[in-house]
Amino acid sequence: MMGASLLYHLALEGWTDCVLVEKDELTSGSTWHAAGQCPSITGSYNLAKIHAYSNALYPRLEALTGQYTSWHPSGGLRLANNPTELAWLQYVLGFSRAIGFSMEIVGLDEIRRLNPFMNTEGVLAAAWTRDDGHGDPAGICNALAKAARDLGATILKRCRVLAVEQLPSSEWQVMTEHGPIRAEHVVNAAGCYAREVAAMVQADAPICNMQHHYVITHPIQAFQERSEEIPVLRDSRASGYLRQEQKSGLMGIYENVGLTEAWAPKGSPEWESTNELFADDLERIAPWLERAIERMPIFGEVGIRRVINGAIPHTPDGAPLLGPAAGLRNYWMCCGTSFGIAQGGGCGKYLAQWMVHGDAEINMTEFDPRRFGPFADRSYVHDKVFLDYRMTFTTRGPNEEEPDGRPRKMSPLHEQLKERGAVYTETFGWERPRWFSLDGRTEQYSYRRNNVFEVVRDEVEAVHQRVGLLDLTGFAKFDIEGADAEPFLNRVCANRMPRRLGGIALVHMLSPQGRILGEMTVTRLTEQRFYALSAAAAELRDRDLLMQSIRPGEDVRIANVTQERGVLVLSGPRSRELLAKLTDAPLDTPSFPWLTGKEIALAGHRTRVLRVSYVGELGYELHPPLGAMVPLYEALVREGAAFGLAHYGLYAVNSMRLEKGYKAWGSELTNELTLIEADMERFFARSKEDFVGRAATLAAPPRPFRIVQLEVEAGDVDPRGAEPVLAGGRSIGLITSGAYGHRVKKSLAFAAVEQRFAAPGSTVDVLLQGESRHARVLAAPPFDPENARMKG
Ligand SMILES: Cc1cc2nc3c(=O)[nH]c(=O)nc-3n(C[C@H](O)[C@H](O)[C@H](O)COP(=O)(O)OP(=O)(O)OC[C@H]3O[C@@H](n4cnc5c(N)ncnc54)[C@H](O)[C@@H]3O)c2cc1C
């Protein structure tokens, strides 16, 4: 499915000289045995766009190609069995408005009308999605293949890939059973074999294959008598899906306890898995089948006719792997999808855009395979994938994370901070404090303000009035040096490198199309040496971007020093006084101004100290060698007691950076926008000589959207991201991130809105948990727009 869809969409984008190499017949991997459902509902806005595209494409395929697809526009019902599920559906309902797929939340009467056979016991409501359907996966796949061939693409069947190597010319040589193919680009779309195929180039595709069952009943009399088909039903109680298959019933189960087995296909030299099914294990799924039959008693009136137990590839976070493989030029991943029928169409479309044009029209951050690194070893992948499978029909609260597979990467302070109440969140394998539980409370996850609201308020208060300490050791860190380091960075980044020694600049890397790929804070350490910092999750992407931009003969050396230094962030009006207790170096503003950095001794340890702040207070980032983290931390805590030092976490950071109007990479700053559209023009050095993306940014036709900051009359539901922005009831934009600003006592958000609503003072509405709330476009960040506190 993934390979055929990509082939078709590459051809649509103009790359018709592509070949899909299949070891057996098309669909002989996972695709042929799929149940073929294509739901609209998923918790991620960007993934929902992928689903929505597939659901728009598949009904057209038969007419387009003449290939039978058996598309059934059945619609779907996702049940809410508890308030958390209902709140989640309200959240998804919001972004369905922005994407444009049909969704409404319906009550019991409507549910019974849509599915008169269902037992609605325990059901609060359901999401009714009309655009959902199901089709014959082999039919859909073959239609995509035909559409690709019609445009000039080639498919070689019964032609196994044996080896892949990169030639000195940087082209790829793909050895197949029928001889070599030389290619500019290679894409791994090998489904359950993706890991084995990635290993041919010493790369990893972090997937694990799960065994999944569905059963088909004997024909049901009542279905014979109806012309209408019941919508596909998705139910957390049964942890599965239930639908009509011709005149029979179909039930698919995701066991959510007691799962022990995964399946690894036999790789080289056998590669024998073709149209493979596993032995039935009805006993294993029996408890959930019973619940499914309680929900649809009519299914229990007839026996089971057929059982399918097949393999599905899953990734640790459940999202597909779409994009470049880490460390390799022009080697792409198009695999790791556990809903490959529903997602195949959209995955092919947006990956093809990325390959052909340098970026896609949707935010691809959460699909980029480089979100995983060496930390995602086999045991991590196993634990996370089992979790993902178990949770398929379980709804988490917002921000809720499970302990499976953790911890992977820890700061040397991990245990000490835990003892002080740190509640950790995981990013790129790093454990990072989200908030501190000082009284032993645990978070009651909710879309509404919850029991952590006042804790975050107190952390913000400490940073604002006194001094706060945050461990952000996970930051990606690079030492970039050489005679050509400065011109190199000036070519790769849109902003100018700092000229003064110790100067700091915020810079962005752009695609040739001018869209935002990365963001770094760069400090000039010496004439020829720079220290660059970027988001923890961006480590491999930024490393690739930097390394792959070095031209032959250029004197630039890049060292990834992420694991060599720790990061302690000291913020607040008393941070300078506290720091002065640990050093003899002068810290007054003339000696150590805002936006400069230097290496000084702190408690006897040579430490890179940067006077920067993401939270809008006087503040310093301390980057000691990793081995000095513990003594430096202990000295800060010891001396900090006199200044009222408090620990704070990423919830507080998010609140404060929104007050400061600081946009975040991955939320506001994405591959969808240029710096100008992101309202970041001051970081676009127009007058600088040519740099990547400059011409394209300047030539870009005005695009419909712009990033603005909103103050929202939020009630007790602060925006978080992916809520629609409305004007006159029409969707005119989307929240990219949001939180309550405790210093300004306002609910704040960034949003991408249509240009004509971007003017300061414009009023719009934001849909929060089903309620329309007024919001106003701000002219300036609400907290200290002059930066007086940071400069002071
Ligand atoms: C029982 C069951 C029900 C499911 N129901 C649904 C559903 O209702 N909706 C949904 O969206 N998803 C469903 N899925 C999941 C879906 O089947 C998969 O997500 C999807 O098929 C993955 O597609 P793919 O193209 O990535 O992999 P595959 O279909 O496995 O394709 C990969 C191809 O690569 C080929 N290949 C591998 N190695 C080589 C090599 N060395 N050389 C050449 N070719 C090679 C294989 O032969 C294979 O054809 C279901 C899965 C199961 C098991």
mmCIF file of C-alpha atoms in Angstrom, residues 236-239 253-259 288 291 389-394:
data_model
loop_
_atom_site.group_PDB
_atom_site.id
_atom_site.type_symbol
_atom_site.label_atom_id
_atom_site.label_comp_id
_atom_site.label_asym_id
_atom_site.label_seq_id
_atom_site.Cartn_x
_atom_site.Cartn_y
_atom_site.Cartn_z
ATOM 1 C CA SER A 236 -13.014 0.950 23.739
ATOM 2 C CA ARG A 237 -14.920 -1.636 25.828
ATOM 3 C CA ALA A 238 -14.368 -4.283 23.195
ATOM 4 C CA SER A 239 -11.003 -2.693 22.353
ATOM 5 C CA ILE A 253 -9.662 -7.030 18.443
ATOM 6 C CA TYR A 254 -6.715 -5.163 19.960
ATOM 7 C CA GLU A 255 -6.023 -7.106 23.156
ATOM 8 C CA ASN A 256 -5.142 -4.567 25.804
ATOM 9 C CA VAL A 257 -3.802 -6.907 28.475
ATOM 10 C CA GLY A 258 -1.731 -10.050 28.512
ATOM 11 C CA LEU A 259 -0.113 -9.555 25.128
ATOM 12 C CA TRP A 288 -12.873 -8.886 24.022
ATOM 13 C CA ARG A 291 -17.643 -7.704 24.883
ATOM 14 C CA TYR A 389 -0.992 -1.811 20.269
ATOM 15 C CA ARG A 390 -2.685 -2.114 23.673
ATOM 16 C CA MET A 391 -3.709 1.537 23.611
ATOM 17 C CA THR A 392 -5.212 1.497 20.096
ATOM 18 C CA PHE A 393 -8.720 1.994 21.469
ATOM 19 C CA THR A 394 -7.814 3.491 24.850
#
